[in-house]
Amino acid sequence: MHSYDTIIIGAGIGGLVSAALLAAEEKDVLVLEQHNSVGGCAATFSHREFRFDTGATIGSGFQNNGPMQWLADKLNICWPTQPLDVAWEYREGKTRIPLDNNRHTLLQHFPASESFWREQADVADRLWAVSGKLLSLYQHSRPQQIAALLHTLPAKVCSPKIVQLSTMSAKGWLQKHKLYGDAAFSRFIDAQLLISAQTTSSSCNALYAAMALDLPRQSPCSIDGGMGTVADILSRKINSSGGQVNCREKVLSFTVDKNQITEVISSKGRYTTREIILNGSSAELATLLGKEIPSVWQRQSCARWGAFILHIAADEEIMKQLHSSHLQLVNANSGKLAEGASLFVSSASPHDRTRAPEGKIALSISTHTAVQPWWEARKKGRDTYTAMKQTYTEKILSLVESHVSGFRSNIDFCVAGTPLTYNRYTARHLGLVGGYKQKSLLPPRQNRFGIKNCTLVGDFTFPGQSLAAVTVGAVLAMDRLSRRL
């Protein structure tokens, strides 16, 4: 039986960042991943000479002094990024708004929102500065960390503005600026928050919203080879630093003694360990412990949405009508922003020949969807489930066709994924995406079983659902954990 300092369960970005930091400190680490590749919701997979992103498609946090740049410097690695002048283009009816860092077109469409965006930028800058300070203090002594934060925090986050926003929702923030009554602007904000925070203004804390809305302003980028390249680089770094990453090895259960996990039982072996890191939520932890999922977690922490996504191979000619590599399409007549009424279209760069053959392009089109109807459809039988997929596929392709004439005729093939697909490949409970509910300023407690040597990382443990947020959360968790090892 092999023994390790730390076993990391799940090779999503949170797990890989944790493992890479510990391996760099010469800790004996093992990463166990049930799927055949690393990355989780930020992975890339191959199908018929095309490479598709499983979920996340835009890089964030790679700006100077950003979390991904900090991580690269810490681990002595390099990210193959390409800057995006336009993060994505918002289209609703005849409205077209390219979301870039100067926001000129955005302000032309919504001139009354200028004060809101000015305040958003100021708040986000303050919070980015706090994030940078937290990262810079990694592995410093506790007295050094406390002294530095006492020097920084009052100036950055103790202003009346920050305190006020910390107690209100994004909807309240819009009301403060007399903007919530503007239906078009409110719908625009909700659409942006769905992309970056997986929720809408009535269910999102204003400070979280300030960071989520900042993505187009903070050097968004594409990654050569797809988002999975980030995970691949981290995986190689773990191995080269003496750690071990095992794919196709599913963790089945734990042995627990006196509130300590002493043994991990997987599909391929048994291991002893001092510490466990779970890239997941209390739902996954409950399953491994053989316990009921806590009802309080389902009420307070459970994300609301899953994703329905189409992976499409198409002719490169289609790029002439896209104008941007990423589009957000909203059905102005729907009255809602999910279930095919709001889409996010992402195309690989035509210059990245690792993603598609010459003259072709790899596309992903996603929409938020409630997870339970998909599970109910599957229970009724494969025919019912397949019919539901076909209905969603048709609805999505029709909306895209209304903005991109001739889109269907350029498609070579189309593969659909549902919450059940996410559940199967990422092991996320019910295929939910987007972490915890973000109404409260503080993240909800995740480890609800009294396990003393289990640390949770990922989008259920830190504000936001992006590479940047998950990375910061993992770094802070490893700063605490490394003191115990």
XYZ file of C-alpha atoms in Angstrom:
485
model
C 0.000 0.000 0.000
C 1.405 3.372 -1.026
C 1.445 6.334 1.361
C 1.400 10.032 0.446
C 1.561 13.389 2.172
C -1.514 14.506 0.243
C -3.984 12.890 -2.133
C -5.902 15.221 -4.427
C -9.223 13.939 -5.735
C -10.220 15.492 -9.042
C -7.898 17.044 -11.631
C -9.920 20.180 -12.244
C -8.067 23.488 -12.070
C -8.488 23.759 -8.283
C -7.020 20.305 -7.718
C -4.179 20.799 -10.179
C -3.165 24.191 -8.784
C -3.158 22.692 -5.284
C -1.074 19.701 -6.373
C 1.397 21.813 -8.359
C 2.047 24.136 -5.414
C 2.540 21.243 -2.998
C 4.746 19.289 -5.413
C 6.900 22.392 -5.900
C 7.408 22.332 -2.124
C 8.615 18.707 -2.433
C 5.506 17.245 -0.840
C 4.622 13.694 -1.900
C 1.348 14.207 -3.785
C -0.958 11.962 -5.792
C -3.764 13.264 -8.011
C -6.574 10.826 -8.803
C -8.856 11.683 -11.744
C -11.702 9.432 -12.860
C -11.718 10.726 -16.447
C -9.112 9.960 -19.110
C -7.800 13.553 -19.170
C -7.302 16.442 -16.778
C -9.102 19.782 -16.582
C -12.659 19.029 -15.468
C -14.934 21.847 -16.652
C -11.879 23.560 -18.148
C -10.722 20.590 -20.214
C -10.398 20.082 -23.958
C -11.326 16.856 -25.743
C -10.790 15.481 -29.254
C -13.413 14.192 -31.670
C -12.877 13.482 -35.373
C -9.767 15.654 -35.799
C -11.347 18.527 -33.851
C -10.569 19.696 -30.305
C -13.410 21.183 -28.271
C -13.490 22.921 -24.902
C -15.745 21.083 -22.456
C -17.033 24.245 -20.822
C -14.905 27.313 -20.077
C -13.647 28.995 -23.240
C -12.146 32.380 -22.232
C -8.998 32.804 -20.184
C -9.175 35.215 -17.245
C -6.707 36.289 -14.594
C -3.704 36.328 -16.957
C -3.198 40.105 -16.738
C -0.079 41.557 -15.125
C -0.283 40.895 -11.380
C -3.279 38.611 -12.014
C -3.619 35.202 -10.318
C -2.581 33.171 -13.368
C 0.505 35.309 -13.891
C 1.376 34.939 -10.203
C 1.031 31.163 -10.539
C 3.204 31.079 -13.661
C 5.958 33.024 -11.867
C 5.661 30.802 -8.794
C 5.920 27.559 -10.773
C 8.255 28.819 -13.509
C 5.858 28.000 -16.310
C 4.539 29.909 -19.310
C 0.956 30.132 -20.539
C 0.499 30.159 -24.357
C -2.122 32.915 -24.407
C -3.409 35.137 -27.200
C -5.075 38.436 -26.196
C -8.692 39.073 -27.182
C -9.370 42.685 -28.145
C -13.080 41.913 -27.701
C -13.972 39.457 -24.950
C -17.314 38.745 -26.634
C -19.997 40.531 -28.599
C -23.487 40.885 -27.133
C -26.300 40.552 -29.655
C -29.975 41.019 -28.889
C -32.203 41.711 -31.872
C -30.406 44.424 -33.832
C -28.302 45.471 -30.834
C -24.613 44.657 -31.090
C -22.230 45.574 -28.285
C -18.591 44.459 -28.400
C -17.376 44.057 -24.821
C -13.861 45.419 -24.612
C -11.765 47.259 -22.077
C -12.717 50.792 -23.165
C -16.516 50.280 -23.139
C -17.165 53.044 -25.700
C -19.878 51.156 -27.588
C -21.429 49.933 -24.354
C -21.779 53.516 -23.084
C -23.214 54.640 -26.409
C -26.004 52.062 -26.028
C -26.546 52.741 -22.322
C -25.376 56.331 -21.637
C -27.216 56.499 -18.303
C -25.007 53.687 -16.985
C -21.742 55.650 -17.016
C -21.678 56.233 -13.250
C -22.418 52.564 -12.622
C -19.494 51.413 -14.763
C -17.188 53.989 -13.209
C -18.041 52.659 -9.758
C -17.762 49.036 -10.925
C -14.245 49.641 -12.257
C -13.144 51.321 -9.027
C -14.536 48.512 -6.869
C -13.034 45.810 -9.064
C -9.618 47.506 -9.035
C -9.714 47.566 -5.242
C -10.648 43.891 -5.053
C -8.000 42.871 -7.593
C -5.458 44.719 -5.433
C -6.577 42.760 -2.372
C -6.342 39.517 -4.362
C -2.821 40.417 -5.449
C -1.801 41.203 -1.889
C -3.180 37.868 -0.642
C -1.182 36.008 -3.281
C 1.992 37.958 -2.525
C 1.775 36.805 1.092
C 1.701 33.111 0.199
C 3.758 31.116 2.750
C 4.735 34.192 4.729
C 4.497 33.872 8.470
C 1.139 34.586 10.092
C 2.431 37.768 11.813
C 3.764 39.036 8.453
C 0.468 38.286 6.731
C -1.606 39.972 9.413
C 0.591 43.070 9.467
C 0.516 43.405 5.668
C -3.254 42.961 5.481
C -3.865 45.445 8.270
C -1.867 47.920 6.211
C -3.661 47.163 2.916
C -7.267 46.299 3.731
C -8.427 49.548 5.363
C -7.407 51.592 2.320
C -8.864 49.160 -0.215
C -12.032 47.667 1.244
C -13.034 49.693 4.306
C -14.452 52.595 2.329
C -18.168 53.409 2.795
C -18.746 52.392 -0.830
C -17.338 48.879 -0.364
C -19.141 48.373 2.924
C -22.445 49.450 1.390
C -22.080 47.173 -1.634
C -21.095 44.209 0.522
C -24.596 44.209 2.024
C -26.626 44.476 -1.184
C -27.363 42.410 -4.251
C -26.383 43.416 -7.763
C -30.066 44.226 -8.301
C -29.912 46.643 -5.362
C -26.782 48.133 -6.866
C -28.627 48.789 -10.127
C -31.485 50.330 -8.172
C -29.002 52.584 -6.388
C -27.999 53.958 -9.809
C -31.648 54.122 -10.933
C -30.931 51.569 -13.654
C -33.040 48.588 -12.668
C -36.095 50.129 -14.302
C -34.269 50.058 -17.628
C -35.384 46.620 -18.822
C -32.832 46.418 -21.639
C -29.908 47.309 -19.377
C -31.053 45.002 -16.576
C -31.367 42.136 -19.072
C -27.892 42.953 -20.378
C -26.413 42.841 -16.853
C -28.204 39.592 -16.039
C -26.870 38.060 -19.251
C -23.310 39.064 -18.344
C -23.612 37.728 -14.807
C -24.895 34.417 -16.128
C -21.686 34.041 -18.114
C -19.235 35.112 -15.421
C -21.041 34.284 -12.167
C -23.649 31.682 -13.233
C -26.435 33.734 -11.651
C -28.446 36.936 -12.139
C -28.546 40.301 -10.395
C -31.211 39.396 -7.841
C -29.119 36.450 -6.572
C -25.601 37.895 -6.723
C -23.812 39.959 -4.110
C -22.783 43.344 -5.521
C -19.075 42.819 -4.804
C -19.109 39.468 -6.606
C -20.901 41.186 -9.485
C -18.236 43.891 -9.648
C -15.574 41.242 -10.244
C -17.694 39.154 -12.602
C -18.484 42.180 -14.789
C -14.787 43.021 -14.966
C -13.747 40.094 -17.156
C -13.827 42.003 -20.495
C -11.714 44.763 -18.917
C -8.944 42.515 -17.573
C -7.013 41.176 -20.560
C -9.258 38.253 -21.604
C -7.440 35.751 -23.784
C -7.640 32.531 -25.705
C -5.327 29.625 -24.946
C -3.416 27.869 -27.714
C -4.755 24.334 -27.954
C -7.866 25.176 -25.942
C -8.567 25.713 -22.259
C -7.329 22.225 -21.498
C -3.786 23.427 -22.204
C -3.755 25.117 -18.788
C -4.574 21.809 -17.093
C -2.059 19.929 -19.244
C 0.743 22.358 -18.302
C -0.101 22.044 -14.605
C -0.246 18.255 -14.864
C 3.193 18.106 -16.500
C 4.557 20.436 -13.831
C 3.248 18.169 -11.067
C 4.924 15.134 -12.620
C 8.219 16.926 -13.251
C 8.231 18.119 -9.616
C 7.981 14.572 -8.291
C 4.198 14.346 -7.931
C 1.948 11.863 -9.678
C -1.218 12.355 -11.746
C -3.295 9.224 -12.372
C -6.134 9.483 -14.867
C -8.786 6.772 -15.311
C -8.652 6.085 -11.571
C -11.919 6.715 -9.764
C -12.007 7.191 -5.995
C -14.682 4.921 -4.532
C -14.619 5.501 -0.783
C -12.640 6.481 2.313
C -11.619 4.783 5.538
C -12.252 7.187 8.420
C -10.845 6.929 11.931
C -11.547 9.558 14.606
C -12.662 12.191 12.087
C -9.541 11.620 9.964
C -9.471 10.060 6.506
C -6.730 7.474 6.797
C -7.202 5.531 3.582
C -8.415 6.179 0.039
C -9.906 3.276 -1.889
C -9.899 3.711 -5.658
C -10.760 1.593 -8.663
C -7.090 0.613 -8.930
C -5.690 0.556 -5.417
C -5.629 1.621 -1.784
C -3.555 4.482 -0.423
C -2.844 5.996 2.956
C -2.421 9.743 3.327
C -1.977 12.533 5.836
C -4.220 15.019 4.015
C -7.017 14.926 1.456
C -7.846 17.674 -1.040
C -11.198 17.309 -2.765
C -11.781 19.334 -5.920
C -15.524 19.353 -5.376
C -18.363 20.114 -2.989
C -20.046 18.682 0.102
C -22.222 16.628 -2.236
C -19.226 14.730 -3.631
C -17.701 14.440 -0.151
C -20.937 12.974 1.213
C -20.979 10.350 -1.533
C -17.409 9.251 -0.766
C -18.185 9.098 2.963
C -21.349 7.092 2.317
C -23.506 9.796 3.909
C -26.605 11.766 2.939
C -26.026 15.076 1.178
C -26.721 17.711 3.851
C -30.059 19.429 3.319
C -28.500 22.727 4.397
C -25.994 22.385 1.537
C -28.798 21.852 -0.948
C -30.603 24.945 0.355
C -27.654 27.317 0.796
C -24.800 26.133 -1.392
C -26.141 24.188 -4.329
C -25.696 25.882 -7.698
C -28.868 26.440 -9.676
C -27.823 25.661 -13.214
C -26.434 22.992 -15.437
C -25.381 23.469 -19.042
C -26.591 22.214 -22.390
C -23.805 22.538 -24.934
C -23.312 21.829 -28.625
C -19.849 21.006 -29.941
C -19.877 21.824 -33.650
C -17.421 21.307 -36.487
C -18.000 23.855 -39.246
C -16.474 25.527 -42.280
C -14.112 28.394 -41.516
C -16.231 30.623 -43.811
C -18.586 31.094 -40.905
C -16.016 33.318 -39.168
C -16.776 36.089 -41.667
C -20.192 36.559 -40.050
C -19.131 36.056 -36.443
C -16.881 39.175 -36.271
C -15.786 38.040 -32.807
C -14.524 34.653 -31.653
C -17.104 34.784 -28.861
C -20.751 35.826 -29.155
C -23.541 36.165 -26.637
C -26.903 35.793 -28.350
C -30.112 36.732 -26.533
C -33.631 36.090 -27.788
C -35.287 39.477 -27.205
C -38.762 37.927 -27.338
C -38.190 35.196 -24.765
C -38.363 37.039 -21.456
C -35.815 34.685 -19.883
C -32.121 33.985 -20.130
C -31.860 30.194 -20.043
C -33.104 27.052 -21.775
C -31.894 28.168 -25.195
C -33.035 31.811 -24.923
C -29.501 33.017 -24.200
C -26.452 31.440 -25.843
C -22.703 31.748 -25.593
C -20.952 30.911 -28.868
C -17.200 30.287 -28.765
C -14.975 29.511 -31.713
C -11.383 28.377 -31.687
C -8.936 30.693 -33.370
C -8.638 29.786 -37.078
C -4.875 30.246 -36.666
C -4.735 27.466 -34.047
C -4.395 24.413 -36.262
C -4.310 22.112 -33.228
C -8.061 22.666 -32.887
C -9.338 21.873 -36.395
C -8.157 20.817 -39.881
C -7.347 23.448 -42.499
C -10.453 25.344 -43.597
C -12.480 24.168 -40.590
C -13.351 25.606 -37.178
C -14.293 24.102 -33.790
C -17.276 25.800 -32.112
C -19.014 25.427 -28.751
C -22.502 26.819 -28.073
C -23.879 26.658 -24.540
C -26.998 27.656 -22.644
C -27.942 27.421 -18.970
C -30.503 24.768 -18.147
C -32.227 23.346 -15.075
C -30.729 19.944 -14.298
C -33.688 18.038 -12.861
C -35.782 17.827 -16.078
C -32.849 16.126 -17.820
C -32.611 13.444 -15.147
C -36.365 12.951 -15.235
C -36.265 12.600 -19.030
C -33.534 9.963 -18.757
C -35.584 8.008 -16.227
C -38.449 7.887 -18.734
C -36.168 6.234 -21.259
C -33.537 6.921 -23.869
C -36.114 7.972 -26.483
C -37.500 10.720 -24.212
C -34.003 11.906 -23.336
C -32.884 11.900 -26.979
C -35.997 13.806 -28.052
C -35.265 16.462 -25.417
C -31.719 16.844 -26.729
C -33.023 17.230 -30.269
C -35.544 19.880 -29.166
C -32.815 21.923 -27.458
C -30.457 21.485 -30.395
C -33.082 22.774 -32.827
C -33.887 25.766 -30.606
C -30.233 26.725 -30.328
C -29.448 26.327 -34.008
C -32.498 28.416 -34.911
C -31.366 31.304 -32.715
C -27.828 31.155 -34.114
C -29.182 31.019 -37.674
C -31.195 34.205 -37.010
C -27.901 36.016 -36.357
C -25.576 34.093 -38.673
C -27.228 33.403 -42.010
C -26.406 30.002 -43.496
C -24.998 28.672 -40.236
C -26.617 25.246 -40.547
C -25.323 24.681 -44.054
C -21.739 25.156 -42.811
C -21.963 22.441 -40.131
C -20.043 19.187 -40.612
C -21.283 17.556 -37.419
C -22.838 18.481 -34.071
C -22.451 16.689 -30.708
C -24.730 17.598 -27.770
C -23.877 17.495 -24.062
C -26.345 17.766 -21.166
C -26.069 17.948 -17.359
C -25.909 14.145 -17.434
C -22.850 14.416 -19.681
C -21.167 16.791 -17.217
C -22.022 14.472 -14.352
C -20.516 11.496 -16.158
C -17.244 13.147 -17.159
C -16.624 15.550 -14.262
C -18.477 13.730 -11.424
C -20.154 17.010 -10.446
C -23.349 16.389 -8.480
C -26.279 16.239 -10.948
C -24.029 17.962 -13.515
C -24.399 21.328 -11.778
C -22.037 24.117 -12.820
C -21.158 27.441 -11.239
C -20.318 26.818 -7.606
C -22.365 28.070 -4.685
C -25.152 30.615 -4.387
C -23.580 34.036 -4.069
C -26.137 36.105 -2.169
C -24.047 36.234 0.979
C -20.639 37.889 1.065
C -19.018 34.916 2.822
C -18.822 31.498 1.135
C -20.948 28.838 2.849
C -19.176 26.180 4.880
C -18.471 23.164 2.689
C -16.899 20.442 4.821
C -19.954 19.662 6.972
C -18.853 16.270 8.278
C -16.172 17.189 10.810
C -13.350 15.620 8.792
C -10.193 17.274 10.092
C -7.783 16.431 7.288
C -9.970 17.202 4.248
C -9.675 20.496 2.346
C -12.148 21.416 -0.405
C -11.115 23.474 -3.414
C -12.853 24.508 -6.630
C -15.708 26.836 -7.490
C -17.788 25.798 -4.465
C -15.271 27.271 -2.009
C -14.341 30.733 -3.300
C -16.261 33.605 -4.939
C -16.577 33.370 -8.698
C -16.357 30.594 -11.280
C -13.328 31.350 -13.431
C -9.717 30.275 -13.698
C -8.757 33.338 -11.668
C -11.176 32.729 -8.793
C -10.552 28.981 -8.558
C -6.791 29.604 -8.589
C -6.951 32.199 -5.805
C -9.124 29.888 -3.725
C -6.693 26.994 -4.171
C -3.673 29.158 -3.309
C -5.273 30.379 -0.082
C -6.260 26.829 0.834
C -2.720 25.546 0.204
C -1.257 28.369 2.286
C -3.265 27.011 5.224
C -2.690 23.350 4.423
C 1.096 23.565 3.943
C 1.406 24.673 7.562
C 0.051 21.273 8.644
C 2.320 19.191 6.412
